[in-house]
Amino acid sequence: MVQDVERLSTYVLLVLWVVFFAVNSLMIGWLLGVMAMTSEYSSQSIITSLTVNPRRVMFMNTKALVLVLVTFLASFVGVLVAWGCAWLMVHGAFSSGAQSFSNNMAAVEMVGSTRPFQPTWGWVGAILMA
């Protein structure tokens, strides 16, 4: 029974990691893509870039490839840092002063309660219900 719960929690963490990575990649990609294109048009440097390399398709594909690589690296680092912080919080590296909450504090913070069908009060509700 305990092994099933541990295996399920591992799968849930893996799915959450993939979802966070995808969302993080999209947001960073949108931000960097807008910045990469609008900065060239606003400063008129795209004229120089296209003069040096007049094949527009190759120029845009190269720019997109660099954007994808930078986005992937930035997202990967961001997700690893977030995962590391979450792991430290779940495994009790940071004490909240109430040792009875150490095992389920992550669930209380994310959902609002460790019991199903209970109003979500967040961390204030967890302290009041202790």
Short mmCIF file of N, CA and C in Angstrom, two decimals:
data_model
loop_
_atom_site.label_atom_id
_atom_site.label_comp_id
_atom_site.label_asym_id
_atom_site.label_seq_id
_atom_site.Cartn_x
_atom_site.Cartn_y
_atom_site.Cartn_z
N MET A 1 0.82 -1.19 0.00
CA MET A 1 0.00 0.00 0.00
C MET A 1 0.86 1.26 0.00
N VAL A 2 1.86 1.28 0.86
CA VAL A 2 2.73 2.45 0.95
C VAL A 2 3.54 2.60 -0.34
N GLN A 3 3.97 1.47 -0.90
CA GLN A 3 4.75 1.53 -2.14
C GLN A 3 3.89 2.06 -3.29
N ASP A 4 2.60 1.68 -3.31
CA ASP A 4 1.71 2.19 -4.35
C ASP A 4 1.54 3.69 -4.24
N VAL A 5 1.41 4.18 -3.03
CA VAL A 5 1.26 5.62 -2.82
C VAL A 5 2.54 6.34 -3.23
N GLU A 6 3.69 5.78 -2.87
CA GLU A 6 4.96 6.40 -3.25
C GLU A 6 5.14 6.40 -4.76
N ARG A 7 4.75 5.29 -5.41
CA ARG A 7 4.86 5.21 -6.86
C ARG A 7 3.92 6.22 -7.52
N LEU A 8 2.70 6.33 -7.00
CA LEU A 8 1.75 7.29 -7.54
C LEU A 8 2.24 8.72 -7.35
N SER A 9 2.80 9.01 -6.18
CA SER A 9 3.29 10.36 -5.95
C SER A 9 4.47 10.68 -6.87
N THR A 10 5.28 9.67 -7.18
CA THR A 10 6.38 9.88 -8.12
C THR A 10 5.84 10.20 -9.51
N TYR A 11 4.80 9.48 -9.95
CA TYR A 11 4.21 9.76 -11.25
C TYR A 11 3.57 11.14 -11.28
N VAL A 12 2.90 11.50 -10.21
CA VAL A 12 2.26 12.82 -10.15
C VAL A 12 3.32 13.92 -10.22
N LEU A 13 4.41 13.75 -9.49
CA LEU A 13 5.49 14.74 -9.55
C LEU A 13 6.10 14.82 -10.94
N LEU A 14 6.23 13.67 -11.61
CA LEU A 14 6.78 13.68 -12.97
C LEU A 14 5.85 14.42 -13.92
N VAL A 15 4.55 14.16 -13.82
CA VAL A 15 3.58 14.85 -14.68
C VAL A 15 3.59 16.34 -14.40
N LEU A 16 3.62 16.72 -13.12
CA LEU A 16 3.67 18.14 -12.79
C LEU A 16 4.95 18.79 -13.32
N TRP A 17 6.06 18.06 -13.25
CA TRP A 17 7.32 18.60 -13.75
C TRP A 17 7.23 18.85 -15.25
N VAL A 18 6.64 17.91 -15.99
CA VAL A 18 6.51 18.07 -17.44
C VAL A 18 5.58 19.24 -17.76
N VAL A 19 4.47 19.35 -17.03
CA VAL A 19 3.54 20.46 -17.27
C VAL A 19 4.19 21.79 -16.96
N PHE A 20 4.86 21.89 -15.83
CA PHE A 20 5.54 23.14 -15.48
C PHE A 20 6.60 23.48 -16.52
N PHE A 21 7.32 22.48 -17.00
CA PHE A 21 8.35 22.73 -18.01
C PHE A 21 7.72 23.25 -19.30
N ALA A 22 6.59 22.65 -19.71
CA ALA A 22 5.94 23.08 -20.95
C ALA A 22 5.42 24.51 -20.83
N VAL A 23 4.76 24.81 -19.72
CA VAL A 23 4.22 26.15 -19.52
C VAL A 23 5.34 27.17 -19.42
N ASN A 24 6.37 26.82 -18.68
CA ASN A 24 7.52 27.72 -18.53
C ASN A 24 8.19 27.97 -19.89
N SER A 25 8.34 26.93 -20.69
CA SER A 25 8.94 27.08 -22.01
C SER A 25 8.11 27.98 -22.90
N LEU A 26 6.79 27.81 -22.86
CA LEU A 26 5.93 28.65 -23.68
C LEU A 26 6.03 30.12 -23.29
N MET A 27 5.99 30.39 -22.00
CA MET A 27 6.04 31.78 -21.56
C MET A 27 7.37 32.43 -21.90
N ILE A 28 8.46 31.72 -21.65
CA ILE A 28 9.78 32.28 -21.97
C ILE A 28 9.93 32.42 -23.48
N GLY A 29 9.42 31.46 -24.24
CA GLY A 29 9.49 31.54 -25.70
C GLY A 29 8.73 32.72 -26.25
N TRP A 30 7.53 32.96 -25.73
CA TRP A 30 6.76 34.11 -26.19
C TRP A 30 7.49 35.41 -25.87
N LEU A 31 8.00 35.51 -24.67
CA LEU A 31 8.68 36.73 -24.25
C LEU A 31 9.93 36.97 -25.10
N LEU A 32 10.76 35.96 -25.24
CA LEU A 32 11.99 36.13 -26.02
C LEU A 32 11.70 36.33 -27.51
N GLY A 33 10.68 35.67 -28.02
CA GLY A 33 10.31 35.84 -29.43
C GLY A 33 9.86 37.25 -29.74
N VAL A 34 9.02 37.79 -28.88
CA VAL A 34 8.57 39.17 -29.07
C VAL A 34 9.74 40.13 -28.96
N MET A 35 10.59 39.91 -27.97
CA MET A 35 11.74 40.80 -27.80
C MET A 35 12.72 40.70 -28.98
N ALA A 36 12.91 39.51 -29.50
CA ALA A 36 13.86 39.33 -30.60
C ALA A 36 13.37 40.01 -31.87
N MET A 37 12.08 39.92 -32.15
CA MET A 37 11.57 40.49 -33.40
C MET A 37 11.32 41.99 -33.29
N THR A 38 10.71 42.44 -32.21
CA THR A 38 10.37 43.86 -32.12
C THR A 38 11.61 44.73 -31.95
N SER A 39 12.64 44.22 -31.31
CA SER A 39 13.84 45.04 -31.14
C SER A 39 14.52 45.29 -32.48
N GLU A 40 14.50 44.32 -33.37
CA GLU A 40 15.12 44.53 -34.68
C GLU A 40 14.32 45.50 -35.53
N TYR A 41 13.00 45.41 -35.46
CA TYR A 41 12.18 46.31 -36.27
C TYR A 41 12.20 47.73 -35.70
N SER A 42 12.19 47.87 -34.38
CA SER A 42 12.15 49.21 -33.80
C SER A 42 13.48 49.95 -33.98
N SER A 43 14.58 49.23 -33.98
CA SER A 43 15.89 49.89 -34.14
C SER A 43 16.34 49.91 -35.60
N GLN A 44 15.53 49.40 -36.51
CA GLN A 44 15.85 49.36 -37.94
C GLN A 44 17.08 48.50 -38.26
N SER A 45 17.50 47.66 -37.33
CA SER A 45 18.66 46.80 -37.60
C SER A 45 18.31 45.62 -38.49
N ILE A 46 17.02 45.39 -38.72
CA ILE A 46 16.64 44.28 -39.60
C ILE A 46 17.05 44.58 -41.04
N ILE A 47 17.12 45.86 -41.38
CA ILE A 47 17.57 46.23 -42.73
C ILE A 47 19.01 45.78 -42.94
N THR A 48 19.84 46.03 -41.95
CA THR A 48 21.24 45.60 -42.03
C THR A 48 21.35 44.08 -42.05
N SER A 49 20.55 43.42 -41.21
CA SER A 49 20.60 41.95 -41.15
C SER A 49 20.19 41.33 -42.48
N LEU A 50 19.15 41.86 -43.10
CA LEU A 50 18.69 41.30 -44.37
C LEU A 50 19.59 41.72 -45.53
N THR A 51 20.32 42.82 -45.37
CA THR A 51 21.29 43.20 -46.41
C THR A 51 22.47 42.23 -46.40
N VAL A 52 22.91 41.86 -45.21
CA VAL A 52 24.02 40.92 -45.10
C VAL A 52 23.60 39.54 -45.57
N ASN A 53 22.40 39.11 -45.22
CA ASN A 53 21.89 37.80 -45.61
C ASN A 53 20.52 38.00 -46.25
N PRO A 54 20.47 38.16 -47.57
CA PRO A 54 19.20 38.50 -48.21
C PRO A 54 18.18 37.35 -48.26
N ARG A 55 18.61 36.13 -47.97
CA ARG A 55 17.65 35.02 -47.98
C ARG A 55 16.86 35.04 -46.67
N ARG A 56 15.67 35.56 -46.74
CA ARG A 56 14.84 35.80 -45.55
C ARG A 56 14.50 34.51 -44.82
N VAL A 57 14.24 33.43 -45.53
CA VAL A 57 13.85 32.17 -44.89
C VAL A 57 14.99 31.62 -44.03
N MET A 58 16.19 31.63 -44.57
CA MET A 58 17.33 31.14 -43.80
C MET A 58 17.59 32.03 -42.58
N PHE A 59 17.43 33.32 -42.76
CA PHE A 59 17.64 34.27 -41.67
C PHE A 59 16.63 34.03 -40.54
N MET A 60 15.37 33.88 -40.89
CA MET A 60 14.34 33.67 -39.86
C MET A 60 14.46 32.29 -39.21
N ASN A 61 14.84 31.27 -39.99
CA ASN A 61 15.02 29.94 -39.41
C ASN A 61 16.18 29.92 -38.42
N THR A 62 17.26 30.61 -38.75
CA THR A 62 18.40 30.68 -37.83
C THR A 62 18.01 31.41 -36.56
N LYS A 63 17.28 32.49 -36.73
CA LYS A 63 16.82 33.26 -35.57
C LYS A 63 15.89 32.41 -34.70
N ALA A 64 15.01 31.63 -35.33
CA ALA A 64 14.10 30.76 -34.58
C ALA A 64 14.86 29.65 -33.86
N LEU A 65 15.89 29.10 -34.49
CA LEU A 65 16.68 28.04 -33.86
C LEU A 65 17.40 28.57 -32.61
N VAL A 66 17.98 29.74 -32.71
CA VAL A 66 18.64 30.34 -31.55
C VAL A 66 17.61 30.60 -30.45
N LEU A 67 16.44 31.08 -30.84
CA LEU A 67 15.38 31.33 -29.86
C LEU A 67 14.94 30.04 -29.16
N VAL A 68 14.81 28.96 -29.91
CA VAL A 68 14.42 27.67 -29.31
C VAL A 68 15.49 27.19 -28.33
N LEU A 69 16.74 27.29 -28.70
CA LEU A 69 17.81 26.83 -27.80
C LEU A 69 17.88 27.67 -26.53
N VAL A 70 17.79 28.98 -26.66
CA VAL A 70 17.82 29.85 -25.48
C VAL A 70 16.60 29.59 -24.60
N THR A 71 15.44 29.42 -25.22
CA THR A 71 14.22 29.15 -24.46
C THR A 71 14.32 27.83 -23.71
N PHE A 72 14.83 26.80 -24.38
CA PHE A 72 14.96 25.50 -23.73
C PHE A 72 15.89 25.58 -22.53
N LEU A 73 17.03 26.20 -22.71
CA LEU A 73 17.99 26.30 -21.60
C LEU A 73 17.43 27.12 -20.44
N ALA A 74 16.81 28.25 -20.75
CA ALA A 74 16.25 29.09 -19.68
C ALA A 74 15.11 28.37 -18.96
N SER A 75 14.26 27.68 -19.70
CA SER A 75 13.16 26.93 -19.08
C SER A 75 13.68 25.79 -18.23
N PHE A 76 14.66 25.08 -18.73
CA PHE A 76 15.21 23.94 -18.00
C PHE A 76 15.82 24.39 -16.68
N VAL A 77 16.58 25.46 -16.72
CA VAL A 77 17.18 25.98 -15.48
C VAL A 77 16.09 26.46 -14.53
N GLY A 78 15.09 27.16 -15.05
CA GLY A 78 14.00 27.63 -14.20
C GLY A 78 13.22 26.51 -13.54
N VAL A 79 12.94 25.46 -14.30
CA VAL A 79 12.20 24.33 -13.74
C VAL A 79 13.05 23.57 -12.72
N LEU A 80 14.34 23.41 -12.99
CA LEU A 80 15.20 22.73 -12.02
C LEU A 80 15.29 23.50 -10.70
N VAL A 81 15.39 24.82 -10.78
CA VAL A 81 15.43 25.63 -9.57
C VAL A 81 14.11 25.52 -8.81
N ALA A 82 12.99 25.62 -9.53
CA ALA A 82 11.68 25.50 -8.88
C ALA A 82 11.49 24.12 -8.27
N TRP A 83 11.91 23.07 -8.99
CA TRP A 83 11.78 21.72 -8.46
C TRP A 83 12.64 21.54 -7.22
N GLY A 84 13.84 22.08 -7.25
CA GLY A 84 14.72 21.98 -6.09
C GLY A 84 14.14 22.68 -4.88
N CYS A 85 13.57 23.85 -5.07
CA CYS A 85 12.94 24.57 -3.96
C CYS A 85 11.75 23.79 -3.42
N ALA A 86 10.93 23.24 -4.32
CA ALA A 86 9.78 22.46 -3.87
C ALA A 86 10.22 21.20 -3.13
N TRP A 87 11.27 20.55 -3.61
CA TRP A 87 11.75 19.35 -2.95
C TRP A 87 12.24 19.67 -1.54
N LEU A 88 12.96 20.79 -1.40
CA LEU A 88 13.43 21.19 -0.08
C LEU A 88 12.27 21.48 0.86
N MET A 89 11.22 22.11 0.35
CA MET A 89 10.07 22.42 1.20
C MET A 89 9.31 21.16 1.60
N VAL A 90 9.14 20.23 0.66
CA VAL A 90 8.39 19.01 0.97
C VAL A 90 9.16 18.12 1.92
N HIS A 91 10.47 18.07 1.80
CA HIS A 91 11.27 17.19 2.64
C HIS A 91 11.74 17.85 3.93
N GLY A 92 11.15 18.95 4.29
CA GLY A 92 11.37 19.54 5.61
C GLY A 92 12.66 20.29 5.80
N ALA A 93 13.27 20.77 4.72
CA ALA A 93 14.50 21.54 4.89
C ALA A 93 14.19 22.92 5.48
N PHE A 94 13.00 23.43 5.20
CA PHE A 94 12.58 24.70 5.76
C PHE A 94 11.51 24.43 6.79
N SER A 95 11.73 24.84 8.00
CA SER A 95 10.77 24.59 9.08
C SER A 95 9.82 25.76 9.20
N SER A 96 8.54 25.44 9.34
CA SER A 96 7.54 26.49 9.51
C SER A 96 7.28 26.76 10.98
N GLY A 97 7.95 26.06 11.87
CA GLY A 97 7.74 26.24 13.29
C GLY A 97 6.72 25.27 13.86
N ALA A 98 5.89 24.70 13.02
CA ALA A 98 4.89 23.74 13.46
C ALA A 98 5.27 22.38 12.87
N GLN A 99 5.88 21.54 13.66
CA GLN A 99 6.39 20.27 13.15
C GLN A 99 5.27 19.32 12.74
N SER A 100 4.05 19.52 13.23
CA SER A 100 2.96 18.63 12.84
C SER A 100 2.54 18.86 11.40
N PHE A 101 2.91 19.98 10.80
CA PHE A 101 2.53 20.26 9.42
C PHE A 101 3.59 19.83 8.41
N SER A 102 4.73 19.36 8.88
CA SER A 102 5.85 19.15 7.97
C SER A 102 5.55 18.16 6.85
N ASN A 103 4.72 17.14 7.09
CA ASN A 103 4.47 16.13 6.07
C ASN A 103 3.46 16.56 5.03
N ASN A 104 2.50 17.39 5.40
CA ASN A 104 1.45 17.73 4.46
C ASN A 104 1.38 19.21 4.13
N MET A 105 2.40 19.97 4.45
CA MET A 105 2.35 21.40 4.21
C MET A 105 2.27 21.72 2.72
N ALA A 106 2.93 20.94 1.87
CA ALA A 106 2.86 21.21 0.44
C ALA A 106 1.44 21.04 -0.08
N ALA A 107 0.74 20.01 0.39
CA ALA A 107 -0.65 19.81 -0.03
C ALA A 107 -1.54 20.93 0.48
N VAL A 108 -1.30 21.37 1.69
CA VAL A 108 -2.11 22.46 2.25
C VAL A 108 -1.88 23.74 1.46
N GLU A 109 -0.65 24.02 1.10
CA GLU A 109 -0.35 25.25 0.38
C GLU A 109 -0.91 25.22 -1.04
N MET A 110 -0.86 24.05 -1.70
CA MET A 110 -1.31 23.99 -3.09
C MET A 110 -2.82 23.87 -3.20
N VAL A 111 -3.44 23.04 -2.38
CA VAL A 111 -4.86 22.76 -2.51
C VAL A 111 -5.67 23.57 -1.52
N GLY A 112 -5.12 23.85 -0.37
CA GLY A 112 -5.84 24.58 0.66
C GLY A 112 -6.24 23.69 1.80
N SER A 113 -6.22 22.38 1.60
CA SER A 113 -6.62 21.45 2.64
C SER A 113 -6.09 20.08 2.30
N THR A 114 -5.88 19.27 3.33
CA THR A 114 -5.47 17.89 3.08
C THR A 114 -6.68 16.97 3.07
N ARG A 115 -7.84 17.47 3.44
CA ARG A 115 -9.06 16.67 3.43
C ARG A 115 -9.89 17.01 2.20
N PRO A 116 -10.47 16.00 1.52
CA PRO A 116 -11.27 16.30 0.33
C PRO A 116 -12.58 16.99 0.70
N PHE A 117 -13.12 17.76 -0.22
CA PHE A 117 -14.41 18.45 -0.11
C PHE A 117 -14.46 19.41 1.08
N GLN A 118 -13.36 20.00 1.40
CA GLN A 118 -13.32 20.97 2.48
C GLN A 118 -13.02 22.33 1.85
N PRO A 119 -13.62 23.40 2.34
CA PRO A 119 -13.34 24.71 1.74
C PRO A 119 -11.85 25.03 1.78
N THR A 120 -11.37 25.63 0.74
CA THR A 120 -9.95 25.94 0.67
C THR A 120 -9.68 27.25 1.39
N TRP A 121 -8.91 27.17 2.43
CA TRP A 121 -8.55 28.34 3.21
C TRP A 121 -7.07 28.64 3.11
N GLY A 122 -6.31 27.79 2.46
CA GLY A 122 -4.87 28.02 2.35
C GLY A 122 -4.17 27.82 3.67
N TRP A 123 -3.07 28.50 3.86
CA TRP A 123 -2.26 28.30 5.06
C TRP A 123 -2.93 28.85 6.30
N VAL A 124 -3.81 29.85 6.17
CA VAL A 124 -4.52 30.37 7.34
C VAL A 124 -5.47 29.29 7.88
N GLY A 125 -6.18 28.61 6.97
CA GLY A 125 -7.07 27.54 7.39
C GLY A 125 -6.33 26.39 8.04
N ALA A 126 -5.14 26.09 7.53
CA ALA A 126 -4.35 25.01 8.12
C ALA A 126 -3.95 25.35 9.55
N ILE A 127 -3.61 26.59 9.80
CA ILE A 127 -3.24 26.99 11.16
C ILE A 127 -4.46 26.99 12.07
N LEU A 128 -5.60 27.46 11.57
CA LEU A 128 -6.81 27.50 12.40
C LEU A 128 -7.33 26.11 12.72
N MET A 129 -7.13 25.14 11.81
CA MET A 129 -7.64 23.79 12.03
C MET A 129 -6.69 22.92 12.83
N ALA A 130 -5.54 23.41 13.20
CA ALA A 130 -4.55 22.59 13.91
C ALA A 130 -4.98 22.29 15.33
#
